[in-house]
Coordinates of N, CA and C and ligand atoms in Angstrom, one line a residue:
M23 N 15.8 13.5 6.6 CA 16.3 14.0 5.4 C 17.8 14.2 5.4
S24 N 18.4 14.5 6.6 CA 19.8 14.7 6.6 C 20.6 13.5 7.0
S25 N 19.9 12.4 7.2 CA 20.6 11.1 7.6 C 21.5 10.6 6.5
R26 N 22.6 10.0 6.9 CA 23.5 9.5 5.9 C 23.3 8.0 5.8
H27 N 22.4 7.4 6.5 CA 22.2 6.0 6.4 C 20.7 5.7 6.5
S28 N 20.4 4.5 5.9 CA 18.9 4.2 5.9 C 18.8 2.7 6.4
T29 N 17.8 2.5 7.3 CA 17.5 1.2 7.7 C 16.0 1.0 7.7
W30 N 15.6 0.0 6.8 CA 14.2 -0.2 6.7 C 13.9 -1.6 7.2
P31 N 13.2 -1.8 8.4 CA 12.8 -3.1 8.8 C 11.5 -3.5 8.2
V32 N 11.3 -4.7 7.9 CA 10.1 -5.3 7.4 C 9.5 -6.3 8.4
L33 N 8.4 -5.9 9.0 CA 7.9 -6.8 10.1 C 6.7 -7.5 9.7
L34 N 6.5 -8.7 10.2 CA 5.3 -9.5 10.0 C 4.6 -9.7 11.3
C35 N 3.3 -9.4 11.3 CA 2.5 -9.6 12.5 C 1.6 -10.8 12.3
I36 N 1.4 -11.6 13.3 CA 0.4 -12.7 13.2 C -0.9 -12.1 13.6
Y37 N -1.8 -12.0 12.6 CA -3.1 -11.3 12.9 C -4.3 -12.1 13.3
N38 N -4.1 -13.5 13.3 CA -5.2 -14.3 13.8 C -5.0 -14.6 15.2
L39 N -4.5 -13.7 16.0 CA -4.3 -13.8 17.4 C -5.3 -12.8 18.0
P40 N -5.6 -12.9 19.3 CA -6.5 -11.9 19.9 C -5.8 -10.5 19.8
P41 N -6.5 -9.4 19.6 CA -5.9 -8.1 19.4 C -4.9 -7.7 20.5
W42 N -5.1 -8.2 21.7 CA -4.2 -7.8 22.8 C -2.9 -8.6 22.7
L43 N -2.8 -9.6 21.8 CA -1.6 -10.3 21.7 C -0.8 -10.0 20.4
C44 N -1.6 -9.7 19.3 CA -0.9 -9.6 18.0 C 0.0 -8.5 17.8
M45 N 0.0 -7.5 18.7 CA 0.9 -6.4 18.7 C 2.1 -6.5 19.7
K46 N 2.1 -7.7 20.3 CA 3.2 -7.9 21.3 C 4.5 -8.3 20.5
R47 N 5.6 -7.9 21.0 CA 6.9 -8.2 20.3 C 7.1 -9.7 20.0
K48 N 6.6 -10.5 21.0 CA 6.8 -11.9 20.8 C 6.1 -12.5 19.6
Y49 N 5.1 -11.8 19.1 CA 4.3 -12.3 17.9 C 4.6 -11.4 16.7
I50 N 5.6 -10.6 16.7 CA 6.0 -9.8 15.6 C 7.4 -10.3 15.1
M51 N 7.5 -10.7 13.8 CA 8.7 -11.2 13.3 C 9.4 -10.2 12.4
M52 N 10.7 -10.0 12.5 CA 11.4 -9.1 11.6 C 11.9 -10.0 10.5
S53 N 11.2 -9.9 9.3 CA 11.6 -10.8 8.2 C 12.8 -10.2 7.4
L54 N 12.9 -8.9 7.3 CA 13.9 -8.3 6.6 C 14.5 -7.0 7.3
L55 N 15.8 -6.8 7.1 CA 16.3 -5.5 7.6 C 17.1 -5.0 6.4
I56 N 16.6 -4.0 5.8 CA 17.2 -3.5 4.5 C 18.2 -2.3 4.9
Q57 N 19.5 -2.6 4.7 CA 20.5 -1.6 5.1 C 21.1 -1.0 3.9
G58 N 21.5 0.2 4.0 CA 22.2 0.9 2.9 C 22.3 2.3 3.2
P59 N 23.3 3.0 2.4 CA 23.3 4.4 2.6 C 22.0 5.1 2.0
K60 N 21.4 4.4 1.0 CA 20.2 5.0 0.5 C 19.0 4.1 0.8
Q61 N 17.8 4.7 0.8 CA 16.6 3.9 0.9 C 16.4 3.0 -0.3
P62 N 15.7 1.9 -0.1 CA 15.6 1.0 -1.2 C 14.7 1.5 -2.4
G63 N 13.8 2.4 -2.1 CA 13.0 3.0 -3.1 C 12.1 1.9 -3.8
N64 N 11.9 2.1 -5.1 CA 11.1 1.1 -5.9 C 11.8 -0.2 -6.0
D65 N 13.1 -0.3 -5.7 CA 13.8 -1.6 -5.8 C 13.5 -2.4 -4.6
I66 N 12.7 -2.0 -3.7 CA 12.4 -2.8 -2.5 C 11.9 -4.2 -2.9
D67 N 11.3 -4.3 -4.1 CA 10.8 -5.6 -4.5 C 11.9 -6.6 -4.6
V68 N 13.1 -6.2 -4.9 CA 14.3 -7.1 -5.0 C 14.5 -7.7 -3.6
Y69 N 14.4 -6.9 -2.5 CA 14.6 -7.4 -1.2 C 13.4 -8.2 -0.7
L70 N 12.3 -7.9 -1.2 CA 11.1 -8.6 -0.8 C 10.9 -10.0 -1.4
S71 N 11.6 -10.2 -2.6 CA 11.3 -11.4 -3.3 C 11.5 -12.7 -2.6
P72 N 12.5 -12.9 -1.7 CA 12.6 -14.1 -0.9 C 11.4 -14.3 0.0
L73 N 10.9 -13.2 0.6 CA 9.8 -13.2 1.4 C 8.5 -13.6 0.7
I74 N 8.3 -13.0 -0.5 CA 7.2 -13.3 -1.4 C 7.2 -14.8 -1.8
D75 N 8.4 -15.3 -2.0 CA 8.6 -16.8 -2.4 C 8.1 -17.6 -1.2
D76 N 8.5 -17.3 0.0 CA 8.0 -18.0 1.2 C 6.5 -17.9 1.4
M77 N 6.0 -16.7 1.1 CA 4.5 -16.5 1.3 C 3.8 -17.3 0.2
K78 N 4.4 -17.5 -1.0 CA 3.7 -18.3 -2.0 C 3.7 -19.8 -1.5
T79 N 4.7 -20.3 -0.9 CA 4.8 -21.6 -0.4 C 3.7 -21.8 0.7
L80 N 3.7 -20.8 1.6 CA 2.7 -20.9 2.7 C 1.3 -20.9 2.2
W81 N 1.0 -20.3 1.0 CA -0.3 -20.3 0.5 C -0.6 -21.6 -0.4
N82 N 0.3 -21.9 -1.2 CA 0.1 -23.0 -2.2 C 0.2 -24.4 -1.6
T83 N 1.3 -24.7 -0.8 CA 1.4 -26.0 -0.3 C 1.3 -26.1 1.2
G84 N 1.7 -25.0 1.9 CA 1.7 -24.9 3.4 C 3.0 -25.6 3.8
V85 N 3.3 -25.5 5.1 CA 4.5 -26.1 5.7 C 4.1 -26.9 6.9
D86 N 4.9 -28.0 7.2 CA 4.6 -28.8 8.4 C 5.1 -28.1 9.6
V87 N 4.2 -27.9 10.6 CA 4.6 -27.2 11.8 C 4.1 -28.1 13.0
Y88 N 4.9 -28.0 14.1 CA 4.6 -28.8 15.3 C 3.7 -28.0 16.2
D89 N 2.6 -28.6 16.6 CA 1.7 -28.0 17.6 C 2.1 -28.6 19.0
A90 N 2.7 -27.8 19.8 CA 3.2 -28.2 21.1 C 2.1 -28.5 22.1
Y91 N 0.9 -27.9 21.9 CA -0.2 -28.2 22.8 C -0.9 -29.5 22.5
K92 N -1.2 -29.7 21.2 CA -1.8 -31.0 20.8 C -0.8 -32.1 20.6
K93 N 0.5 -31.8 20.6 CA 1.6 -32.7 20.4 C 1.4 -33.4 19.0
E94 N 1.2 -32.7 18.0 CA 1.1 -33.3 16.7 C 1.5 -32.2 15.6
N95 N 1.8 -32.8 14.4 CA 2.1 -31.9 13.3 C 0.9 -31.4 12.6
F96 N 0.9 -30.3 12.0 CA -0.2 -29.8 11.2 C 0.4 -29.0 10.0
K97 N -0.4 -28.8 9.0 CA 0.0 -28.1 7.8 C -0.4 -26.6 8.1
M98 N 0.6 -25.8 8.2 CA 0.3 -24.3 8.4 C 0.3 -23.6 7.1
R99 N -0.7 -22.8 6.9 CA -0.8 -21.9 5.7 C -0.9 -20.5 6.2
A100 N -0.5 -19.5 5.4 CA -0.5 -18.1 5.8 C -0.6 -17.3 4.5
M101 N -1.1 -16.1 4.8 CA -1.2 -15.1 3.7 C -0.9 -13.7 4.2
I102 N -0.5 -12.8 3.4 CA -0.4 -11.4 3.7 C -1.7 -10.8 3.3
F103 N -2.4 -10.1 4.3 CA -3.7 -9.6 3.9 C -3.7 -8.1 3.8
C104 N -2.7 -7.4 4.4 CA -2.5 -6.0 4.1 C -1.1 -5.6 4.5
T105 N -0.7 -4.4 4.0 CA 0.6 -3.8 4.4 C 0.3 -2.5 5.2
I106 N 1.2 -2.2 6.1 CA 1.1 -0.9 6.8 C 2.4 -0.2 6.7
S107 N 2.3 1.0 6.2 CA 3.5 1.8 6.0 C 3.2 3.3 6.0
D108 N 4.2 4.1 6.0 CA 3.9 5.6 5.8 C 3.6 5.8 4.4
F109 N 3.2 7.1 4.1 CA 2.7 7.4 2.7 C 3.8 7.3 1.7
P110 N 5.0 7.8 1.9 CA 6.1 7.6 0.9 C 6.4 6.2 0.6
A111 N 6.4 5.3 1.7 CA 6.7 3.9 1.5 C 5.6 3.2 0.8
Y112 N 4.4 3.7 0.9 CA 3.2 3.2 0.2 C 3.5 3.2 -1.3
A113 N 4.1 4.3 -1.7 CA 4.4 4.4 -3.2 C 5.4 3.3 -3.6
N114 N 6.4 3.0 -2.8 CA 7.4 2.0 -3.1 C 6.8 0.6 -3.1
L115 N 5.8 0.4 -2.2 CA 5.2 -0.9 -2.1 C 4.2 -1.2 -3.2
S116 N 3.4 -0.1 -3.5 CA 2.3 -0.3 -4.4 C 2.6 -0.1 -5.8
G117 N 3.7 0.7 -6.0 CA 4.0 1.1 -7.4 C 3.3 2.4 -7.9
Y118 N 2.5 2.9 -7.0 CA 1.8 4.2 -7.4 C 2.5 5.4 -6.7
S119 N 3.0 6.3 -7.5 CA 3.7 7.4 -7.0 C 2.7 8.3 -6.2
T120 N 3.1 8.6 -4.9 CA 2.3 9.4 -4.0 C 2.8 10.8 -4.0
K121 N 3.3 11.3 -5.1 CA 3.8 12.7 -5.2 C 3.0 13.4 -6.3
G122 N 3.0 14.7 -6.2 CA 2.5 15.5 -7.4 C 1.0 15.6 -7.4
K123 N 0.5 16.0 -8.6 CA -0.9 16.3 -8.8 C -1.9 15.1 -8.5
Q124 N -1.4 13.9 -8.8 CA -2.3 12.8 -8.7 C -1.9 11.9 -7.6
A125 N -1.5 12.5 -6.4 CA -0.9 11.7 -5.3 C -1.8 10.7 -4.7
C126 N -3.1 10.8 -4.8 CA -4.0 9.9 -4.1 C -4.2 8.6 -4.9
P127 N -3.8 7.5 -4.3 CA -4.0 6.2 -5.0 C -5.4 5.7 -5.2
V128 N -6.3 6.3 -4.4 CA -7.8 6.0 -4.5 C -8.4 6.8 -5.6
C129 N -8.1 8.1 -5.6 CA -8.7 9.0 -6.6 C -8.0 9.0 -7.9
E130 N -6.7 8.6 -7.9 CA -5.9 8.6 -9.1 C -6.0 9.9 -9.9
D131 N -6.5 9.9 -11.2 CA -6.5 11.1 -12.0 C -7.6 12.0 -11.6
E132 N -8.5 11.6 -10.7 CA -9.5 12.5 -10.2 C -9.1 13.2 -8.8
T133 N -7.8 13.0 -8.5 CA -7.3 13.7 -7.3 C -7.5 15.2 -7.4
N134 N -8.0 15.8 -6.3 CA -8.1 17.3 -6.2 C -6.8 17.8 -5.8
S135 N -6.2 18.7 -6.5 CA -5.0 19.3 -6.0 C -4.9 20.8 -6.5
I136 N -4.2 21.6 -5.7 CA -3.9 23.0 -6.1 C -2.5 23.2 -5.8
Y137 N -1.8 23.9 -6.7 CA -0.4 24.2 -6.5 C -0.3 25.6 -5.9
L138 N 0.3 25.7 -4.7 CA 0.4 27.0 -4.1 C 1.8 27.6 -4.5
K139 N 1.7 28.7 -5.3 CA 2.9 29.2 -6.0 C 3.9 29.7 -5.0
N140 N 3.4 30.4 -3.9 CA 4.3 31.0 -3.0 C 5.0 30.1 -2.1
S141 N 4.3 29.1 -1.6 CA 4.9 28.1 -0.7 C 5.5 26.9 -1.5
K142 N 5.3 26.9 -2.8 CA 5.8 25.9 -3.7 C 5.4 24.5 -3.3
K143 N 4.1 24.4 -3.0 CA 3.6 23.1 -2.5 C 2.3 22.7 -3.2
T144 N 2.1 21.4 -3.3 CA 0.8 21.0 -3.8 C 0.0 20.6 -2.6
V145 N -1.3 21.1 -2.6 CA -2.2 20.7 -1.5 C -3.4 20.0 -2.1
Y146 N -4.0 19.3 -1.2 CA -5.1 18.4 -1.7 C -6.4 18.8 -0.9
M147 N -7.4 19.3 -1.7 CA -8.7 19.7 -1.1 C -9.8 18.9 -1.6
G148 N -11.0 19.5 -1.6 CA -12.1 18.8 -2.2 C -12.6 17.6 -1.5
H149 N -12.5 17.6 -0.2 CA -12.9 16.4 0.6 C -14.4 16.2 0.8
R150 N -15.2 17.3 0.4 CA -16.6 17.2 0.6 C -17.3 16.1 -0.3
R151 N -16.6 15.7 -1.4 CA -17.2 14.7 -2.2 C -17.3 13.4 -1.5
F152 N -16.6 13.2 -0.4 CA -16.7 11.9 0.4 C -17.9 11.9 1.4
L153 N -18.5 13.1 1.5 CA -19.7 13.2 2.4 C -20.9 12.5 1.8
P154 N -21.9 12.1 2.7 CA -23.1 11.5 2.1 C -23.8 12.5 1.2
P155 N -24.6 12.0 0.2 CA -25.1 12.9 -0.9 C -25.9 14.1 -0.4
N156 N -26.6 14.0 0.8 CA -27.4 15.1 1.2 C -26.8 15.9 2.4
H157 N -25.5 15.7 2.6 CA -24.9 16.4 3.7 C -25.0 17.9 3.6
R158 N -25.2 18.6 4.6 CA -25.4 20.1 4.5 C -24.2 20.8 4.1
Y159 N -23.0 20.3 4.4 CA -21.8 20.9 4.0 C -21.6 21.0 2.4
R160 N -22.3 20.1 1.7 CA -22.1 20.1 0.3 C -22.7 21.4 -0.4
K161 N -23.7 21.9 0.2 CA -24.4 23.1 -0.4 C -23.8 24.4 0.3
N162 N -23.0 24.2 1.3 CA -22.5 25.4 2.0 C -21.3 26.0 1.2
T163 N -21.6 27.1 0.6 CA -20.6 27.7 -0.3 C -19.7 28.6 0.5
K164 N -20.4 29.3 1.4 CA -19.7 30.4 2.1 C -18.5 29.9 3.0
E165 N -18.6 28.8 3.6 CA -17.6 28.3 4.5 C -16.5 27.6 3.8
F166 N -16.8 27.3 2.5 CA -15.8 26.6 1.7 C -15.2 27.4 0.6
D167 N -15.1 26.9 -0.6 CA -14.4 27.6 -1.7 C -15.4 28.4 -2.6
G168 N -16.6 28.7 -2.1 CA -17.6 29.4 -2.9 C -18.4 28.5 -3.8
K169 N -18.1 27.3 -3.9 CA -18.9 26.4 -4.8 C -19.5 25.3 -3.9
S170 N -20.6 24.8 -4.5 CA -21.2 23.6 -3.8 C -20.7 22.3 -4.5
E171 N -20.7 21.3 -3.7 CA -20.0 20.0 -4.2 C -21.1 19.1 -4.7
L172 N -21.0 18.7 -5.9 CA -22.0 17.8 -6.5 C -21.5 16.4 -6.8
R173 N -20.2 16.3 -6.8 CA -19.6 15.0 -7.1 C -19.8 14.0 -6.0
R174 N -19.9 12.7 -6.4 CA -20.0 11.6 -5.4 C -18.6 11.0 -5.2
V175 N -18.5 10.1 -4.3 CA -17.3 9.3 -4.1 C -16.9 8.6 -5.4
R176 N -15.7 8.5 -5.7 CA -15.2 7.8 -6.9 C -15.5 6.3 -6.7
R177 N -16.0 5.7 -7.8 CA -16.2 4.3 -7.8 C -14.9 3.6 -7.7
G178 N -14.9 2.4 -7.1 CA -13.6 1.6 -7.0 C -13.2 1.1 -8.4
F179 N -11.9 0.9 -8.5 CA -11.4 0.4 -9.8 C -10.4 -0.7 -9.5
D180 N -10.2 -1.5 -10.6 CA -9.3 -2.7 -10.5 C -7.9 -2.2 -10.7
A181 N -7.1 -2.1 -9.6 CA -5.8 -1.6 -9.6 C -4.9 -2.6 -10.5
F182 N -5.2 -3.8 -10.5 CA -4.4 -4.8 -11.2 C -4.4 -4.5 -12.7
S183 N -5.5 -4.0 -13.2 CA -5.6 -3.7 -14.6 C -4.7 -2.6 -15.0
R184 N -4.3 -1.8 -14.1 CA -3.3 -0.7 -14.4 C -1.9 -1.2 -14.6
V185 N -1.6 -2.3 -14.0 CA -0.1 -2.7 -14.0 C 0.1 -4.1 -14.6
Q186 N -1.1 -4.7 -14.9 CA -1.0 -6.1 -15.4 C 0.0 -6.4 -16.5
N187 N 0.0 -5.5 -17.5 CA 0.9 -5.8 -18.7 C 2.2 -4.9 -18.6
M188 N 2.4 -4.4 -17.4 CA 3.6 -3.5 -17.3 C 4.9 -4.3 -17.3
N189 N 5.9 -3.8 -18.0 CA 7.2 -4.4 -18.0 C 8.1 -3.8 -17.0
T190 N 8.2 -4.4 -15.8 CA 8.9 -3.8 -14.7 C 10.4 -4.3 -14.6
I191 N 11.3 -3.4 -14.8 CA 12.7 -3.8 -14.6 C 13.3 -3.0 -13.4
L192 N 13.8 -3.7 -12.4 CA 14.3 -3.0 -11.2 C 15.8 -2.9 -11.3
G193 N 16.4 -2.1 -10.5 CA 17.8 -1.9 -10.5 C 18.3 -0.5 -10.9
K194 N 19.6 -0.3 -10.9 CA 20.1 1.0 -11.2 C 19.7 1.5 -12.6
R195 N 19.8 0.7 -13.6 CA 19.5 1.2 -14.9 C 18.0 0.9 -15.3
S196 N 17.2 1.0 -14.3 CA 15.8 0.6 -14.6 C 15.2 1.6 -15.6
R197 N 14.6 1.0 -16.6 CA 13.9 1.9 -17.6 C 12.4 1.4 -17.7
T198 N 11.8 1.5 -16.5 CA 10.5 1.0 -16.4 C 9.5 2.0 -17.1
E199 N 8.6 1.5 -17.8 CA 7.6 2.4 -18.4 C 6.7 3.0 -17.3
I200 N 6.2 4.2 -17.5 CA 5.4 4.9 -16.5 C 4.0 5.1 -17.1
R201 N 3.0 4.7 -16.4 CA 1.6 5.0 -16.8 C 0.9 5.8 -15.8
G202 N 0.7 7.1 -16.1 CA 0.2 8.0 -15.1 C 1.1 8.0 -13.9
N203 N 0.5 7.7 -12.7 CA 1.4 7.6 -11.5 C 1.8 6.2 -11.2
W204 N 1.5 5.3 -12.1 CA 1.9 3.9 -11.9 C 3.3 3.7 -12.4
R205 N 4.2 3.2 -11.5 CA 5.6 3.2 -11.8 C 6.1 1.7 -12.0
K206 N 5.4 0.8 -11.4 CA 5.9 -0.6 -11.6 C 4.7 -1.6 -11.3
R207 N 5.0 -2.8 -11.7 CA 4.1 -3.9 -11.3 C 4.6 -4.5 -10.0
S208 N 4.0 -4.1 -8.9 CA 4.6 -4.5 -7.6 C 4.7 -6.0 -7.4
I209 N 5.7 -6.5 -6.7 CA 5.9 -7.9 -6.5 C 4.8 -8.5 -5.7
F210 N 4.0 -7.7 -5.0 CA 2.9 -8.3 -4.3 C 1.8 -8.9 -5.2
W211 N 1.8 -8.4 -6.5 CA 0.9 -9.0 -7.5 C 1.2 -10.5 -7.8
D212 N 2.4 -10.9 -7.5 CA 2.8 -12.3 -7.7 C 2.1 -13.2 -6.7
L213 N 1.6 -12.7 -5.6 CA 0.8 -13.5 -4.7 C -0.5 -13.8 -5.4
P214 N -0.9 -15.1 -5.4 CA -2.0 -15.5 -6.2 C -3.4 -14.9 -5.7
Y215 N -3.4 -14.4 -4.5 CA -4.6 -13.9 -3.9 C -4.7 -12.4 -3.9
W216 N -3.6 -11.7 -4.3 CA -3.4 -10.3 -4.1 C -4.5 -9.5 -4.7
K217 N -4.9 -9.9 -6.0 CA -5.9 -9.1 -6.7 C -7.3 -9.3 -6.1
C218 N -7.5 -10.3 -5.2 CA -8.8 -10.5 -4.6 C -9.0 -9.7 -3.3
L219 N -7.9 -9.1 -2.8 CA -8.0 -8.4 -1.6 C -8.7 -7.0 -1.8
E220 N -9.4 -6.6 -0.8 CA -10.1 -5.3 -0.8 C -9.2 -4.1 -0.5
V221 N -8.1 -4.3 0.2 CA -7.2 -3.2 0.6 C -5.9 -3.3 -0.2
Ligands
ZN319 ZN1 -8.4 10.5 -2.7

């Protein structure tokens, strides 16, 4: 919080390697290093766009790569299948604000939250709804908030439908429209396969 400078590295891992290799430095590529006095915030898409362009090429046409073992060329294709970040950066990547009453991108407007007046913080409870329907904790009122939990896990929803028609303008004078906690149509949606992914 007190830092006067920000550095955000964007790393790519090759995931179709054995698990004991894919996390080695040799197989991790730093594709971007975003420098600045301030964090890129929602404008991170501007920095990501050359990377997304390359990823589109790797998906649509592929690139010629030399296989040193077979001593021949082959067409290499690649895709991004998930992103890993901390929760604040998740907001910048996904376009879903992870602050306030509706901070959970899975529960959206059904997020359970309580504002604690004295500590001035929003806390998130109500996790019993994720338990199996007959779990004994659901009926246990004494150990919890005095109520039994009858709600089930929220059904999945199509995140793309939330941002599909959103007019996203990035930059200093951005006047992007806001829909609930959705703040932008993330650049990841430009990848042709992004809406087919489960995560
Ligand atoms: Zn949730």
